[in-house]
Coordinates of C-alpha atoms in Angstrom, one line a residue:
M1 CA -142.2 50.6 114.0
T2 CA -142.9 54.7 112.3
V3 CA -142.3 57.5 113.7
T4 CA -143.9 61.2 112.9
I5 CA -142.0 63.8 111.0
D6 CA -142.1 66.3 114.2
E7 CA -139.8 63.1 115.8
V8 CA -137.7 62.7 113.0
F9 CA -137.0 66.7 113.0
K10 CA -136.3 66.0 117.3
K11 CA -133.6 64.1 116.1
I12 CA -131.7 64.9 113.0
G13 CA -132.4 68.8 114.2
E14 CA -134.6 71.2 114.9
F15 CA -133.1 74.5 114.5
R16 CA -129.6 74.1 113.3
R17 CA -127.3 73.9 109.8
Y18 CA -129.3 73.5 107.5
Q19 CA -132.4 75.1 108.8
W20 CA -129.5 78.3 108.6
Y21 CA -128.7 77.4 105.7
I22 CA -132.5 77.5 104.6
I23 CA -133.0 81.1 106.6
T24 CA -129.8 82.6 104.0
L25 CA -131.4 81.7 101.3
I26 CA -134.9 83.0 101.6
G27 CA -133.9 85.3 103.6
Y28 CA -131.2 87.3 101.1
C29 CA -134.0 86.5 98.7
T30 CA -136.6 88.2 100.9
F31 CA -133.8 91.7 101.7
A32 CA -132.9 91.7 98.1
A33 CA -135.6 90.7 96.2
T34 CA -138.5 92.1 98.7
A35 CA -138.0 93.7 101.0
I36 CA -136.2 96.5 99.5
N37 CA -137.8 96.4 96.2
G38 CA -140.8 96.4 96.9
S39 CA -140.8 98.9 99.5
I40 CA -138.9 101.5 97.3
V41 CA -142.0 103.4 96.6
A42 CA -141.9 105.3 99.6
F43 CA -139.4 107.2 97.7
I44 CA -139.7 106.7 94.3
A45 CA -143.6 107.9 94.4
A46 CA -142.9 110.3 97.2
E47 CA -143.6 114.4 96.5
P48 CA -141.5 117.4 97.2
D49 CA -142.4 120.6 98.2
W50 CA -143.3 123.3 95.3
K51 CA -142.7 127.2 95.0
C52 CA -142.8 129.4 92.6
V53 CA -140.4 130.6 89.6
E54 CA -138.4 132.8 89.4
G55 CA -140.1 136.1 87.3
Y56 CA -144.0 134.8 88.9
M57 CA -142.5 134.8 92.9
N58 CA -144.7 137.4 94.8
N59 CA -147.0 138.8 92.0
T60 CA -150.7 138.0 91.7
V61 CA -150.3 134.9 89.6
C62 CA -148.0 133.1 92.2
R63 CA -147.7 135.1 95.9
F64 CA -145.3 132.6 98.1
N65 CA -141.8 133.3 98.6
T66 CA -141.1 130.3 100.7
S67 CA -141.9 126.9 99.1
I68 CA -145.2 125.1 100.1
T69 CA -144.9 121.9 102.3
L70 CA -147.5 118.5 102.1
T71 CA -150.0 119.5 104.6
S72 CA -150.5 123.5 104.4
K73 CA -153.2 125.0 103.5
D74 CA -152.0 126.5 100.6
Y75 CA -150.7 123.5 98.1
K76 CA -153.7 122.8 96.3
A77 CA -153.1 127.0 95.5
R78 CA -151.4 125.6 92.7
C79 CA -153.5 124.2 91.0
K80 CA -155.0 127.1 89.7
M81 CA -151.7 128.8 88.6
P82 CA -150.0 128.6 84.7
R83 CA -148.2 124.9 84.9
E84 CA -145.4 127.5 83.4
A85 CA -146.0 129.5 87.0
W86 CA -144.6 127.2 90.2
T87 CA -141.9 124.5 90.4
F88 CA -140.6 121.4 91.8
V89 CA -138.3 121.8 94.8
D90 CA -135.0 120.3 93.1
D91 CA -133.9 118.3 96.4
F92 CA -135.1 114.9 94.8
T93 CA -136.9 113.6 91.8
S94 CA -139.6 110.6 91.4
I95 CA -142.6 109.4 89.5
V96 CA -144.5 112.7 90.9
T97 CA -141.5 115.2 89.0
E98 CA -141.8 112.8 86.0
Y99 CA -144.7 111.9 85.3
D100 CA -146.7 115.4 87.3
L101 CA -148.6 113.5 89.0
V102 CA -150.6 116.8 91.1
C103 CA -153.8 118.3 91.8
D104 CA -156.7 116.2 90.5
D105 CA -153.7 113.5 88.7
S106 CA -152.1 113.4 91.8
I107 CA -154.4 110.4 92.9
L108 CA -152.4 108.3 90.5
L109 CA -149.8 108.5 93.0
S110 CA -151.3 107.4 95.3
F111 CA -152.6 103.7 92.4
A112 CA -149.1 103.5 91.3
Q113 CA -148.5 103.3 95.3
S114 CA -151.0 100.2 95.2
A115 CA -150.2 98.6 92.2
S116 CA -148.4 95.9 93.9
W117 CA -150.9 95.3 96.2
V118 CA -153.6 94.0 93.2
G119 CA -150.6 91.9 92.0
M120 CA -150.1 90.9 95.3
L121 CA -153.7 90.5 95.9
I122 CA -154.3 87.9 92.6
G123 CA -151.4 86.2 92.8
L124 CA -152.2 85.1 96.6
P125 CA -155.3 83.0 96.3
I126 CA -152.9 81.4 93.4
G127 CA -150.2 80.7 94.4
G128 CA -151.8 79.7 97.3
L129 CA -154.0 77.1 96.4
L130 CA -150.9 75.6 94.4
S131 CA -148.4 75.8 96.6
D132 CA -150.9 73.5 98.4
K133 CA -151.5 70.8 95.4
F134 CA -147.4 70.8 93.5
G135 CA -145.5 72.2 96.4
R136 CA -143.6 74.6 98.0
R137 CA -140.4 75.9 96.9
K138 CA -141.7 75.7 92.7
L139 CA -144.3 79.0 93.9
V140 CA -141.3 80.1 96.5
F141 CA -138.8 80.2 92.8
A142 CA -141.5 81.7 90.5
G143 CA -142.0 84.1 93.3
F144 CA -138.7 85.9 93.6
L145 CA -138.3 85.6 89.6
A146 CA -141.0 87.4 88.9
N147 CA -140.1 89.5 91.8
V148 CA -136.4 90.1 90.5
V149 CA -137.1 90.6 86.8
A150 CA -140.1 93.9 88.0
A151 CA -137.1 95.0 89.5
I152 CA -135.3 95.8 86.9
V153 CA -137.8 96.8 84.1
V154 CA -139.5 99.1 85.8
V155 CA -135.9 100.8 86.0
Y156 CA -136.1 102.0 82.2
P157 CA -139.9 103.3 81.4
K158 CA -140.9 105.9 79.8
H159 CA -144.6 105.5 79.9
F160 CA -146.5 105.9 83.3
L161 CA -148.4 102.4 82.0
V162 CA -145.1 100.5 81.6
F163 CA -144.6 101.5 85.6
I164 CA -147.6 100.6 86.7
F165 CA -147.7 97.1 85.1
C166 CA -143.2 96.1 86.2
R167 CA -145.2 96.3 90.0
L168 CA -148.1 94.8 88.8
L169 CA -145.7 91.9 88.1
F170 CA -144.3 92.9 91.1
G171 CA -146.6 92.3 93.0
F172 CA -148.0 89.1 91.8
G173 CA -144.5 87.4 92.6
Y174 CA -144.2 88.9 96.1
G175 CA -147.6 86.9 96.6
F176 CA -146.4 83.4 95.3
Q177 CA -143.4 83.9 97.6
N178 CA -145.1 85.2 100.0
C179 CA -147.7 82.5 100.7
S180 CA -145.1 80.1 99.8
S181 CA -141.8 80.8 101.6
Y182 CA -143.0 81.2 105.1
P183 CA -144.1 77.7 105.4
L184 CA -141.6 76.0 103.8
M185 CA -139.6 77.6 106.5
M186 CA -141.7 76.5 109.2
E187 CA -142.4 73.0 107.6
Y188 CA -138.0 72.4 108.1
T189 CA -138.4 72.7 112.4
T190 CA -141.2 71.8 115.5
A191 CA -143.0 74.2 117.5
K192 CA -139.9 75.1 119.6
Y193 CA -138.5 77.0 117.2
R194 CA -141.4 78.0 114.5
S195 CA -140.7 81.7 116.4
W196 CA -137.1 81.8 116.4
L197 CA -137.6 80.8 112.4
S198 CA -140.2 84.3 112.2
F199 CA -137.6 86.5 113.8
V200 CA -134.6 85.6 111.9
L201 CA -137.1 86.5 107.8
F202 CA -138.1 88.9 109.3
T203 CA -135.3 90.4 110.1
F204 CA -133.7 90.1 106.7
F205 CA -137.5 91.5 106.0
T206 CA -136.6 94.9 108.0
L207 CA -132.9 95.0 107.9
G208 CA -134.1 95.6 104.1
V209 CA -136.5 98.6 104.6
A210 CA -134.2 100.1 106.4
T211 CA -131.2 100.3 104.2
L212 CA -133.5 102.2 102.1
P213 CA -133.1 105.4 103.2
L214 CA -129.2 104.7 103.0
I215 CA -129.8 104.5 99.3
A216 CA -132.3 107.1 98.9
F217 CA -130.4 109.5 100.4
F218 CA -126.8 109.5 98.1
A219 CA -129.1 108.7 95.2
R220 CA -132.0 111.6 94.6
E221 CA -132.4 110.4 90.9
W222 CA -135.6 107.7 90.8
R223 CA -134.3 105.7 88.3
T224 CA -130.5 105.5 89.8
F225 CA -132.4 105.1 92.7
A226 CA -134.0 101.8 91.2
L227 CA -131.4 100.5 89.5
I228 CA -128.9 100.3 92.4
T229 CA -131.7 98.1 94.7
A230 CA -131.9 95.8 91.1
A231 CA -128.5 95.2 91.4
C232 CA -128.8 94.3 94.8
A233 CA -131.4 91.3 93.6
A234 CA -129.5 90.0 91.0
P235 CA -127.9 87.7 93.2
V236 CA -131.8 85.8 93.3
L237 CA -131.4 84.8 90.2
V238 CA -128.8 82.1 91.0
I239 CA -129.3 81.4 94.6
I240 CA -133.6 80.7 94.2
W241 CA -131.5 77.4 92.9
F242 CA -130.8 76.2 95.1
I243 CA -133.7 76.4 97.7
P244 CA -134.9 73.0 99.3
E245 CA -138.4 71.3 98.8
S246 CA -140.5 71.4 102.3
P247 CA -140.4 67.3 103.8
R248 CA -143.6 67.4 105.5
W249 CA -145.1 68.6 102.6
L250 CA -143.8 65.7 100.4
L251 CA -144.8 62.9 103.0
L252 CA -149.0 64.3 102.5
S253 CA -148.4 64.1 99.2
D254 CA -147.4 60.9 99.1
S255 CA -143.7 61.3 98.1
E256 CA -142.5 59.5 101.3
D257 CA -139.1 58.3 99.0
K258 CA -139.1 62.0 98.1
A259 CA -138.8 63.6 101.9
R260 CA -137.3 60.4 103.4
K261 CA -134.3 61.4 100.9
Q262 CA -135.0 65.7 101.8
L263 CA -134.4 64.7 105.7
L264 CA -131.7 62.8 104.9
K265 CA -129.5 66.3 103.5
V266 CA -131.2 67.7 106.3
A267 CA -129.7 65.3 109.2
N268 CA -125.9 64.7 107.3
M269 CA -125.4 68.5 107.1
N270 CA -126.6 69.1 110.9
K271 CA -123.9 65.8 111.3
R272 CA -127.3 63.8 113.3
T273 CA -128.6 60.4 111.7
L274 CA -130.8 59.7 110.3
P275 CA -133.8 57.1 111.6
D276 CA -134.7 53.4 109.8
D277 CA -137.5 53.8 110.8
A278 CA -140.6 54.4 108.5
L279 CA -142.0 57.7 108.6
E280 CA -145.8 58.2 109.9
K281 CA -147.9 59.2 107.3
P282 CA -150.7 61.4 107.9
I283 CA -154.4 60.9 107.3
N284 CA -155.3 62.6 104.6
L285 CA -158.4 61.9 102.9
Q286 CA -159.4 65.3 102.2
R287 CA -157.6 67.6 99.0
A288 CA -156.6 71.4 99.5
S289 CA -159.0 74.1 97.8
F290 CA -160.2 77.7 99.1
R291 CA -163.8 75.6 100.1
Q292 CA -162.5 74.0 103.1
L293 CA -161.5 77.0 104.7
F294 CA -165.3 77.1 105.0
S295 CA -165.5 73.7 105.8
S296 CA -167.2 74.0 109.1
W297 CA -168.3 76.7 111.5
K298 CA -164.8 76.8 113.7
V299 CA -162.9 77.0 110.6
A300 CA -165.0 79.7 109.2
K301 CA -164.7 81.9 112.6
I302 CA -161.0 81.3 112.4
T303 CA -160.5 82.7 108.8
L304 CA -162.8 85.4 108.8
I305 CA -160.5 86.2 112.0
C306 CA -157.3 86.4 110.7
W307 CA -158.5 87.4 107.1
N308 CA -160.0 90.6 109.8
L309 CA -156.4 90.6 111.9
W310 CA -154.7 90.7 109.3
F311 CA -156.4 93.4 106.6
T312 CA -155.6 95.3 110.5
V313 CA -152.0 95.0 110.5
A314 CA -150.8 95.1 107.0
H315 CA -153.3 98.5 106.1
V316 CA -151.9 100.6 109.2
Y317 CA -148.4 98.4 108.8
Y318 CA -148.2 100.2 104.9
G319 CA -150.0 103.0 106.0
V320 CA -147.1 104.6 108.8
S321 CA -144.7 103.8 106.7
W322 CA -145.3 105.0 103.7
G323 CA -146.5 108.3 105.5
S324 CA -143.8 108.4 107.6
V325 CA -141.7 111.5 104.3
D326 CA -144.8 113.1 105.1
L327 CA -144.4 113.7 109.0
G328 CA -141.9 116.9 109.0
G329 CA -138.4 117.0 109.3
N330 CA -136.3 114.9 107.9
R331 CA -138.3 112.1 105.7
Y332 CA -134.3 109.5 105.4
L333 CA -134.5 109.5 109.5
N334 CA -138.4 109.6 109.4
F335 CA -138.3 106.4 107.6
F336 CA -135.1 104.7 108.9
L337 CA -136.2 105.0 112.6
L338 CA -140.0 103.2 112.0
M339 CA -138.1 100.8 109.9
A340 CA -135.4 99.3 112.2
V341 CA -138.1 100.5 115.1
G342 CA -138.9 96.3 113.5
L343 CA -136.0 95.1 114.4
P344 CA -136.4 95.3 118.6
A345 CA -139.8 93.9 117.8
N346 CA -138.7 91.3 115.7
F347 CA -136.3 90.3 119.4
L348 CA -139.7 90.7 121.3
V349 CA -141.7 88.2 119.3
I350 CA -139.5 85.4 120.6
W351 CA -138.8 86.4 124.1
T352 CA -143.2 87.1 124.0
V353 CA -144.8 84.8 122.4
D354 CA -143.8 81.4 123.9
R355 CA -144.3 83.4 126.6
F356 CA -147.6 85.0 127.0
G357 CA -149.1 83.3 124.3
R358 CA -150.3 84.7 120.2
K359 CA -153.4 85.7 121.2
L360 CA -152.0 88.3 124.6
C361 CA -149.3 89.6 122.8
T362 CA -151.7 90.4 119.4
I363 CA -154.4 91.6 121.1
S364 CA -152.0 94.1 123.1
S365 CA -149.7 95.1 120.7
L366 CA -153.1 96.5 118.4
V367 CA -154.1 98.1 121.8
T368 CA -150.8 100.6 121.8
T369 CA -151.0 101.2 117.9
M370 CA -154.6 102.0 117.9
V371 CA -153.1 104.3 121.5
A372 CA -150.5 105.6 119.2
S373 CA -151.7 106.6 116.6
A374 CA -155.2 108.5 118.6
I375 CA -152.3 110.4 119.9
S376 CA -150.5 111.7 116.3
A377 CA -154.2 112.4 115.3
S378 CA -154.3 115.1 118.3
I379 CA -150.9 116.6 116.8
P380 CA -151.5 119.7 115.0
A381 CA -150.3 119.8 111.5
D382 CA -148.4 123.5 112.0
P383 CA -144.3 122.4 111.1
T384 CA -142.8 123.0 114.4
P385 CA -139.9 121.3 116.2
A386 CA -142.4 120.1 118.9
N387 CA -145.3 119.0 116.5
V388 CA -143.0 117.3 114.5
G389 CA -140.5 115.3 117.6
I390 CA -144.0 114.1 118.7
R391 CA -145.9 112.7 115.4
V392 CA -142.6 111.2 114.9
T393 CA -142.4 109.0 118.0
A394 CA -145.7 108.2 118.2
A395 CA -145.3 106.9 114.9
I396 CA -142.3 104.9 116.0
I397 CA -144.4 103.9 118.6
A398 CA -146.7 103.0 116.3
K399 CA -144.8 100.6 114.0
F400 CA -143.7 99.1 116.6
S401 CA -146.2 97.9 118.1
I402 CA -147.8 96.8 115.2
G403 CA -144.7 95.4 113.5
F404 CA -144.6 92.9 116.6
C405 CA -148.3 92.4 115.7
F406 CA -147.1 91.8 111.9
V407 CA -145.0 88.9 113.0
I408 CA -147.2 87.1 115.1
C409 CA -149.4 86.8 112.8
Y410 CA -147.6 85.3 110.2
L411 CA -146.6 82.6 112.8
W412 CA -149.7 82.5 114.8
T413 CA -151.6 81.9 111.2
S414 CA -149.4 78.8 109.9
E415 CA -149.7 77.1 113.9
L416 CA -153.6 77.5 113.0
Y417 CA -154.3 75.9 109.9
P418 CA -152.6 72.4 109.1
T419 CA -149.7 71.0 106.7
V420 CA -153.2 70.3 103.8
I421 CA -154.1 74.2 103.5
R422 CA -150.9 75.8 105.1
S423 CA -150.5 78.1 102.1
T424 CA -154.0 78.5 101.6
G425 CA -154.9 79.5 104.7
M426 CA -151.8 82.0 104.8
S427 CA -152.3 83.4 100.7
T428 CA -155.5 84.0 101.9
S429 CA -155.5 85.8 104.8
S430 CA -152.4 87.4 103.0
A431 CA -154.6 89.0 100.3
V432 CA -156.8 90.3 102.5
A433 CA -154.0 92.5 103.7
R434 CA -153.3 93.5 100.4
I435 CA -156.1 95.3 99.9
G436 CA -155.9 96.3 103.6
S437 CA -152.3 97.8 102.0
F438 CA -153.8 99.3 98.2
A439 CA -156.6 100.9 101.0
S440 CA -153.6 102.4 103.1
S441 CA -151.9 105.2 100.3
Y442 CA -156.0 105.8 100.0
V443 CA -155.9 106.6 103.9
I444 CA -152.5 108.7 103.6
W445 CA -153.3 110.6 100.9
L446 CA -156.1 111.7 103.1
I447 CA -153.5 113.9 104.6
R448 CA -154.3 116.8 101.9
V449 CA -157.7 116.4 103.2
H450 CA -157.2 117.0 107.1
S451 CA -154.0 116.0 108.5
A452 CA -155.7 114.3 111.6
L453 CA -157.5 112.1 108.8
P454 CA -155.2 108.8 108.2
Y455 CA -153.9 108.0 112.1
S456 CA -158.1 108.4 113.5
I457 CA -158.8 105.5 110.6
F458 CA -155.0 103.5 112.0
A459 CA -156.9 103.7 115.5
V460 CA -160.4 102.6 114.6
I461 CA -159.2 99.6 112.9
C462 CA -156.9 98.4 114.6
L463 CA -159.9 98.5 117.6
Q464 CA -161.8 96.2 116.5
A465 CA -159.1 94.2 115.4
A466 CA -158.3 93.5 119.0
V467 CA -161.8 92.8 119.9
F468 CA -162.2 90.1 117.3
A469 CA -158.4 88.4 117.8
L470 CA -159.4 87.4 120.9
F471 CA -161.9 84.2 119.7
L472 CA -159.0 83.1 118.1
P473 CA -158.1 79.6 119.6
E474 CA -154.4 80.0 121.7
S475 CA -151.6 78.1 119.0
K476 CA -148.5 78.3 122.1
G477 CA -146.6 75.4 122.6
K478 CA -148.9 73.1 119.7
A479 CA -147.5 70.4 117.8
T480 CA -147.8 71.0 114.0
M481 CA -151.3 70.0 112.1
E482 CA -151.2 68.1 108.9
T483 CA -154.2 67.3 107.9
M484 CA -158.4 68.8 108.3
R485 CA -158.8 65.9 110.6
D486 CA -156.6 67.1 113.9
L487 CA -158.0 70.9 112.9
K488 CA -161.4 69.3 113.7
A489 CA -160.0 67.2 116.7
T490 CA -158.8 69.9 118.5
G491 CA -160.3 72.2 120.8
K492 CA -164.0 71.4 123.0
E493 CA -165.8 73.7 120.4
K494 CA -168.8 71.1 118.9
E495 CA -168.5 70.9 115.2
I496 CA -171.0 71.3 112.4
D497 CA -169.3 70.0 109.1
L498 CA -170.0 71.0 106.0
L499 CA -170.9 75.0 106.0
V500 CA -169.6 75.2 102.8
P501 CA -169.8 72.1 100.1
T502 CA -165.9 71.2 100.3
G503 CA -166.9 69.1 96.5
N504 CA -165.4 65.8 98.0
E505 CA -168.3 65.0 101.0
K506 CA -167.5 61.2 100.3
S507 CA -164.6 61.5 101.5
N508 CA -165.6 64.0 104.3
C509 CA -167.5 61.0 105.9
V510 CA -164.6 58.6 105.7
E511 CA -162.6 60.7 107.5
K512 CA -165.2 61.2 109.9
E513 CA -165.5 57.3 110.5
V514 CA -161.2 56.5 111.0
T515 CA -161.9 59.9 114.4
R516 CA -164.8 57.4 115.6
N517 CA -162.4 55.2 115.6

């Protein structure tokens, strides 16, 4: 007699001590190495206000006697002055003040903010394929290791190009662990608790980014700030050695003995007994590859809509986050409020997705974000307390709803793809999301052109993503798929195979024969 791996988890524990053990390991790594060090650019790449230097103030060279803000109509006036005529307000330091990224060089600031997304865009598709072929654990290990190394080295560069290289390396490692850590966690449970795993992991991430403004408030010098965040990440170098491999991947990769040993560890820690029955190995006649994402019209539709959804969510999520320091008022409080609001958003995911489904929750959150963005775009740029208050409130609502949607994206996408290409599907979706993240830095830069432009763009792309999300299948309550055969067997759509040749046509024919029999 054989049992499926889902049946085994129901007997040895779906969400008990061992699952909390994995969550704690990956959670701290996410908190310290990814969330904190990934989001430091919100502060170390922030631009202070500027003012006239004593001796030049109130004369024909520099006619201002107050500080000039980012949204002021006189923001660009300094570009026509001698450099010695103006200076930054000394509230804090950043790479803008150190490398003088202003006027014609201000666009380099957007590149500095987005360099990690370029690295992530490269690392994600490579990491996804490697994760499906060689295991989740190896990629999680390599990814977090690169994150920590980059976080330490970035403290010391004296040249702007070295800073950029560190951010590229960080993004590359982020791509490796991003496409592997979430699938690894969800493969240790069943459909009943997948939403809980999403909540807990994103809670660690939210706590990390919400901690940043507190560190930034006390460490106003950017290198000191980077040193503190690097110290937080240092313990990750030890923790990553204890992260285990996915038993589902081991079973799918002809390593039944290793899968059984890993399941025994789960049973022992959970104080349960591992069944003596043989494990039912999924029939997998197709190897993991990028082309499998387009092996039929059904799979291609899922892939393209997921890519569009991830692009939108990442673009708006990071655009609203990075733009929070430019809303007016207290930049530290603004950033904290926009990050902390992710905690109730994460909790709401648990309560809603298993009641109303992934699709309805996703579309509702996108529409809410669109409305909040439209309101923010309609507020005048004048820095009056009322205008600042409305802009911050609208940004908080947008961040709450788009953060809510981001958690669902991870959960929904991981359920739409089978184990054999899960990391590939998620990594390519996340890679497209990095294009959105990269673009968000430049969209936020458009506040220098017109204050309404960034949030107007956010509203439009949320609307189109909500429309396309209607065409994705619902996955609420469905068992985890293991092979491409499982995916093609779902739903009532007539399949048109080999939209793109997979390079394994013989195996495809055999698999179809198995399905008919």
